[in-house]
């Protein structure tokens, strides 16, 4: 905007409209530049094709993970939060204790109790993979 301020003409548009037009053009430019990167053609030599058994395992694991997350959703909110902070947020027990204002020992107890329940619930599937 500062580079183009000398080109601003109040007779053509208000200052606010002029600024919006600059912003709009910058966004369009940004998306155009990303489209060029995204449309890059890949050569077959550059692409690693996964093994079919790996893909099947990945799909089975993602399905199991989805069902475990749904199961975790049935626990009380505080326990869910501890689980998600530990698994997805990768926080330490000490950090989680500070966030939820509960003693660290209680956090560990709730977390490991939940893991035990989850393992028991999914033990048929968990041990076969």
mmCIF file of C-alpha atoms in Angstrom:
data_model
loop_
_atom_site.group_PDB
_atom_site.id
_atom_site.type_symbol
_atom_site.label_atom_id
_atom_site.label_comp_id
_atom_site.label_asym_id
_atom_site.label_seq_id
_atom_site.Cartn_x
_atom_site.Cartn_y
_atom_site.Cartn_z
ATOM 1 C CA UNK A 1 0.000 0.000 0.000
ATOM 2 C CA UNK A 2 2.799 2.408 0.851
ATOM 3 C CA UNK A 3 4.516 1.763 -2.480
ATOM 4 C CA UNK A 4 1.321 2.546 -4.404
ATOM 5 C CA UNK A 5 0.078 5.507 -2.326
ATOM 6 C CA UNK A 6 1.131 7.943 -5.045
ATOM 7 C CA UNK A 7 -1.212 6.177 -7.483
ATOM 8 C CA UNK A 8 -4.247 6.605 -5.211
ATOM 9 C CA UNK A 9 -6.905 8.848 -6.795
ATOM 10 C CA UNK A 10 -9.757 9.868 -4.443
ATOM 11 C CA UNK A 11 -11.924 10.663 -7.488
ATOM 12 C CA UNK A 12 -11.938 7.003 -8.585
ATOM 13 C CA UNK A 13 -12.664 5.341 -5.224
ATOM 14 C CA UNK A 14 -12.651 5.968 -1.499
ATOM 15 C CA UNK A 15 -9.459 5.203 0.399
ATOM 16 C CA UNK A 16 -11.128 2.256 2.091
ATOM 17 C CA UNK A 17 -12.238 0.753 -1.240
ATOM 18 C CA UNK A 18 -8.757 1.274 -2.631
ATOM 19 C CA UNK A 19 -7.227 -0.595 0.337
ATOM 20 C CA UNK A 20 -9.700 -3.480 -0.065
ATOM 21 C CA UNK A 21 -8.795 -3.719 -3.745
ATOM 22 C CA UNK A 22 -5.093 -3.976 -2.896
ATOM 23 C CA UNK A 23 -5.810 -6.678 -0.304
ATOM 24 C CA UNK A 24 -8.026 -8.584 -2.752
ATOM 25 C CA UNK A 25 -5.352 -8.490 -5.425
ATOM 26 C CA UNK A 26 -2.705 -9.732 -2.976
ATOM 27 C CA UNK A 27 -4.929 -12.666 -1.982
ATOM 28 C CA UNK A 28 -5.565 -13.527 -5.636
ATOM 29 C CA UNK A 29 -1.810 -13.387 -6.328
ATOM 30 C CA UNK A 30 -1.132 -15.643 -3.354
ATOM 31 C CA UNK A 31 -3.637 -18.263 -4.511
ATOM 32 C CA UNK A 32 -2.336 -18.152 -8.070
ATOM 33 C CA UNK A 33 1.220 -18.775 -6.899
ATOM 34 C CA UNK A 34 0.069 -21.731 -4.772
ATOM 35 C CA UNK A 35 -1.894 -23.159 -7.709
ATOM 36 C CA UNK A 36 1.292 -23.285 -9.766
ATOM 37 C CA UNK A 37 3.026 -25.233 -7.000
ATOM 38 C CA UNK A 38 0.056 -27.580 -6.494
ATOM 39 C CA UNK A 39 -0.298 -28.326 -10.200
ATOM 40 C CA UNK A 40 3.320 -29.446 -10.552
ATOM 41 C CA UNK A 41 3.571 -32.686 -12.538
ATOM 42 C CA UNK A 42 5.211 -35.558 -10.677
ATOM 43 C CA UNK A 43 7.349 -38.130 -12.420
ATOM 44 C CA UNK A 44 6.696 -41.771 -11.589
ATOM 45 C CA UNK A 45 10.294 -42.167 -10.433
ATOM 46 C CA UNK A 46 9.681 -39.489 -7.769
ATOM 47 C CA UNK A 47 6.591 -41.167 -6.331
ATOM 48 C CA UNK A 48 6.908 -43.881 -3.720
ATOM 49 C CA UNK A 49 4.076 -46.349 -4.116
ATOM 50 C CA UNK A 50 3.155 -47.968 -0.802
ATOM 51 C CA UNK A 51 3.007 -51.720 -0.461
ATOM 52 C CA UNK A 52 -0.573 -53.028 -0.563
ATOM 53 C CA UNK A 53 -0.204 -54.731 2.824
ATOM 54 C CA UNK A 54 1.086 -51.475 4.364
ATOM 55 C CA UNK A 55 -1.900 -49.614 2.943
ATOM 56 C CA UNK A 56 -4.305 -52.241 4.339
ATOM 57 C CA UNK A 57 -2.664 -51.997 7.759
ATOM 58 C CA UNK A 58 -2.843 -48.195 7.625
ATOM 59 C CA UNK A 59 -6.541 -48.295 6.790
ATOM 60 C CA UNK A 60 -7.250 -50.824 9.531
ATOM 61 C CA UNK A 61 -5.260 -48.746 12.021
ATOM 62 C CA UNK A 62 -7.040 -45.534 11.029
ATOM 63 C CA UNK A 63 -10.409 -47.280 11.379
ATOM 64 C CA UNK A 64 -9.402 -48.575 14.817
ATOM 65 C CA UNK A 65 -8.121 -45.119 15.815
ATOM 66 C CA UNK A 66 -11.410 -43.556 14.714
ATOM 67 C CA UNK A 67 -13.413 -46.051 16.798
ATOM 68 C CA UNK A 68 -11.122 -45.539 19.792
ATOM 69 C CA UNK A 69 -11.666 -41.774 19.548
ATOM 70 C CA UNK A 70 -15.423 -42.322 19.429
ATOM 71 C CA UNK A 71 -15.141 -44.583 22.480
ATOM 72 C CA UNK A 72 -13.061 -41.975 24.316
ATOM 73 C CA UNK A 73 -15.932 -39.566 23.660
ATOM 74 C CA UNK A 74 -18.100 -41.610 26.029
ATOM 75 C CA UNK A 75 -15.865 -40.850 29.035
ATOM 76 C CA UNK A 76 -16.349 -37.846 31.312
ATOM 77 C CA UNK A 77 -15.137 -34.568 29.822
ATOM 78 C CA UNK A 78 -12.147 -34.184 32.162
ATOM 79 C CA UNK A 79 -10.821 -37.653 31.330
ATOM 80 C CA UNK A 80 -11.309 -37.030 27.615
ATOM 81 C CA UNK A 81 -9.368 -33.800 27.900
ATOM 82 C CA UNK A 82 -6.475 -35.501 29.698
ATOM 83 C CA UNK A 83 -6.367 -38.238 27.059
ATOM 84 C CA UNK A 84 -6.430 -35.802 24.145
ATOM 85 C CA UNK A 85 -3.829 -33.488 25.654
ATOM 86 C CA UNK A 86 -1.507 -36.453 26.206
ATOM 87 C CA UNK A 87 -2.081 -38.252 22.885
ATOM 88 C CA UNK A 88 -2.680 -35.427 20.417
ATOM 89 C CA UNK A 89 -1.097 -32.484 22.233
ATOM 90 C CA UNK A 90 1.894 -34.570 23.341
ATOM 91 C CA UNK A 91 2.012 -32.728 26.659
ATOM 92 C CA UNK A 92 3.754 -34.145 29.705
ATOM 93 C CA UNK A 93 1.746 -35.143 32.751
ATOM 94 C CA UNK A 94 3.163 -32.125 34.600
ATOM 95 C CA UNK A 95 2.032 -29.738 31.846
ATOM 96 C CA UNK A 96 -1.428 -31.290 31.758
ATOM 97 C CA UNK A 97 -1.694 -31.025 35.556
ATOM 98 C CA UNK A 98 -1.018 -27.292 35.348
ATOM 99 C CA UNK A 99 -3.527 -26.826 32.510
ATOM 100 C CA UNK A 100 -6.417 -28.596 34.206
ATOM 101 C CA UNK A 101 -5.398 -27.655 37.758
ATOM 102 C CA UNK A 102 -5.361 -31.220 39.071
ATOM 103 C CA UNK A 103 -2.467 -32.968 40.855
ATOM 104 C CA UNK A 104 -0.087 -34.777 38.508
ATOM 105 C CA UNK A 105 -0.656 -38.105 40.292
ATOM 106 C CA UNK A 106 -4.396 -37.816 39.617
ATOM 107 C CA UNK A 107 -3.712 -37.058 35.950
ATOM 108 C CA UNK A 108 -1.549 -40.179 35.649
ATOM 109 C CA UNK A 109 -4.142 -42.329 37.439
ATOM 110 C CA UNK A 110 -6.975 -41.149 35.168
ATOM 111 C CA UNK A 111 -4.857 -41.529 32.036
ATOM 112 C CA UNK A 112 -3.574 -45.030 32.765
ATOM 113 C CA UNK A 113 -6.989 -46.177 33.979
ATOM 114 C CA UNK A 114 -8.476 -44.987 30.695
ATOM 115 C CA UNK A 115 -5.752 -46.771 28.682
ATOM 116 C CA UNK A 116 -6.502 -49.990 30.569
ATOM 117 C CA UNK A 117 -10.228 -49.672 29.784
ATOM 118 C CA UNK A 118 -9.502 -48.922 26.109
ATOM 119 C CA UNK A 119 -7.125 -51.894 25.822
ATOM 120 C CA UNK A 120 -9.720 -54.184 27.370
ATOM 121 C CA UNK A 121 -12.477 -52.871 25.083
ATOM 122 C CA UNK A 122 -10.400 -53.268 21.913
ATOM 123 C CA UNK A 123 -8.150 -56.186 22.923
ATOM 124 C CA UNK A 124 -9.389 -58.495 20.131
ATOM 125 C CA UNK A 125 -8.459 -55.930 17.494
ATOM 126 C CA UNK A 126 -5.492 -54.431 19.311
ATOM 127 C CA UNK A 127 -3.499 -57.637 19.585
ATOM 128 C CA UNK A 128 -4.239 -58.856 16.054
ATOM 129 C CA UNK A 129 -2.605 -55.845 14.381
#
